[in-house]
mmCIF file of C-alpha atoms in Angstrom:
data_model
loop_
_atom_site.group_PDB
_atom_site.id
_atom_site.type_symbol
_atom_site.label_atom_id
_atom_site.label_comp_id
_atom_site.label_asym_id
_atom_site.label_seq_id
_atom_site.Cartn_x
_atom_site.Cartn_y
_atom_site.Cartn_z
ATOM 1 C CA MET A 1085 5.299 11.807 5.038
ATOM 2 C CA SER A 1086 3.024 12.002 2.051
ATOM 3 C CA ALA A 1087 -0.298 10.263 1.451
ATOM 4 C CA MET A 1088 -1.241 9.168 -2.061
ATOM 5 C CA GLN A 1089 -2.855 6.380 -4.047
ATOM 6 C CA ALA A 1090 -1.354 3.598 -6.129
ATOM 7 C CA SER A 1091 -2.240 0.223 -7.648
ATOM 8 C CA VAL A 1092 -0.878 -3.150 -6.573
ATOM 9 C CA HIS A 1093 1.843 -4.119 -9.055
ATOM 10 C CA ARG A 1094 2.801 -7.446 -7.476
ATOM 11 C CA TYR A 1095 2.024 -9.236 -4.226
ATOM 12 C CA ASP A 1096 3.568 -12.272 -2.520
ATOM 13 C CA ALA A 1097 0.981 -13.762 -0.156
ATOM 14 C CA ALA A 1098 3.627 -15.969 1.480
ATOM 15 C CA ASP A 1099 5.377 -13.024 3.133
ATOM 16 C CA ALA A 1100 2.840 -10.201 2.517
ATOM 17 C CA SER A 1101 5.336 -8.129 0.551
ATOM 18 C CA GLY A 1102 5.122 -6.694 -2.915
ATOM 19 C CA ALA A 1103 5.151 -3.470 -4.873
ATOM 20 C CA VAL A 1104 2.758 -0.736 -5.889
ATOM 21 C CA ILE A 1105 2.830 1.328 -9.056
ATOM 22 C CA LEU A 1106 2.107 5.037 -8.949
ATOM 23 C CA ASP A 1107 0.074 6.800 -11.620
ATOM 24 C CA ASN A 1108 3.334 8.148 -13.109
ATOM 25 C CA GLY A 1109 4.716 4.615 -13.543
ATOM 26 C CA VAL A 1110 7.124 4.621 -10.595
ATOM 27 C CA VAL A 1111 7.214 1.252 -8.799
ATOM 28 C CA LEU A 1112 7.704 1.248 -5.024
ATOM 29 C CA PRO A 1113 8.285 -1.959 -3.053
ATOM 30 C CA PHE A 1114 6.611 -2.581 0.302
ATOM 31 C CA THR A 1115 7.175 -5.020 3.156
ATOM 32 C CA SER A 1116 4.671 -6.773 5.385
ATOM 33 C CA ASP A 1117 5.174 -3.971 7.935
ATOM 34 C CA ALA A 1118 3.331 -1.532 5.635
ATOM 35 C CA LEU A 1119 0.349 -3.890 5.374
ATOM 36 C CA ARG A 1120 0.227 -5.188 8.964
ATOM 37 C CA ASP A 1121 -2.340 -2.792 10.493
ATOM 38 C CA SER A 1122 -4.509 -2.363 7.382
ATOM 39 C CA GLY A 1123 -7.137 -4.972 8.245
ATOM 40 C CA LEU A 1124 -6.568 -6.558 4.823
ATOM 41 C CA ARG A 1125 -5.966 -10.302 4.527
ATOM 42 C CA GLY A 1126 -4.531 -10.130 1.028
ATOM 43 C CA LEU A 1127 -4.156 -8.019 -2.089
ATOM 44 C CA ARG A 1128 -4.669 -8.561 -5.804
ATOM 45 C CA VAL A 1129 -2.776 -7.090 -8.733
ATOM 46 C CA GLY A 1130 -4.476 -3.927 -9.957
ATOM 47 C CA GLN A 1131 -6.223 -3.231 -6.650
ATOM 48 C CA ARG A 1132 -6.288 0.476 -5.773
ATOM 49 C CA LEU A 1133 -4.791 1.424 -2.394
ATOM 50 C CA SER A 1134 -4.140 4.485 -0.307
ATOM 51 C CA MET A 1135 -0.631 4.678 1.091
ATOM 52 C CA GLU A 1136 1.803 6.750 3.070
ATOM 53 C CA VAL A 1137 5.391 7.106 1.934
ATOM 54 C CA THR A 1138 8.431 8.791 3.431
ATOM 55 C CA ASP A 1139 9.879 11.875 1.780
ATOM 56 C CA ALA A 1140 13.279 10.138 1.581
ATOM 57 C CA ASP A 1141 15.079 9.376 -1.675
ATOM 58 C CA PRO A 1142 14.096 6.724 -2.568
ATOM 59 C CA PRO A 1143 10.710 6.886 -0.829
ATOM 60 C CA THR A 1144 9.648 4.043 1.465
ATOM 61 C CA VAL A 1145 6.065 2.799 1.725
ATOM 62 C CA THR A 1146 5.170 2.892 5.421
ATOM 63 C CA ARG A 1147 1.423 2.170 5.368
ATOM 64 C CA LEU A 1148 -1.123 0.679 2.954
ATOM 65 C CA TRP A 1149 -4.906 0.659 3.325
ATOM 66 C CA ILE A 1150 -8.228 0.789 1.511
ATOM 67 C CA VAL A 1151 -10.576 3.544 2.646
ATOM 68 C CA GLY A 1152 -13.478 1.961 4.514
ATOM 69 C CA ILE A 1153 -11.673 -1.276 5.411
ATOM 70 C CA GLY A 1154 -9.985 -1.770 8.761
ATOM 71 C CA GLU A 1155 -10.117 -0.284 12.213
ATOM 72 C CA GLY A 1156 -10.974 3.407 12.257
ATOM 73 C CA GLN A 1157 -11.959 3.483 8.575
ATOM 74 C CA SER A 1158 -15.389 4.578 7.430
ATOM 75 C CA ILE A 1159 -17.016 5.058 4.057
ATOM 76 C CA GLY A 1160 -18.734 8.346 3.367
#
């Protein structure tokens, strides 16, 4: 598993799924499972996130979060 950052590309609040876009332009979809334990109630397009992805081809987003928000997260 790899940790990296990306920006929200699209987000469907109805089912908490969407896609992120990496800095190199690659778009990766995510399901509500990746967002479930983040402590976030919603996302907005352009929002910067940390994420974990599998090393599979194609990669799968397994976790999304914002540093400092959610259980076990601290700033500084």
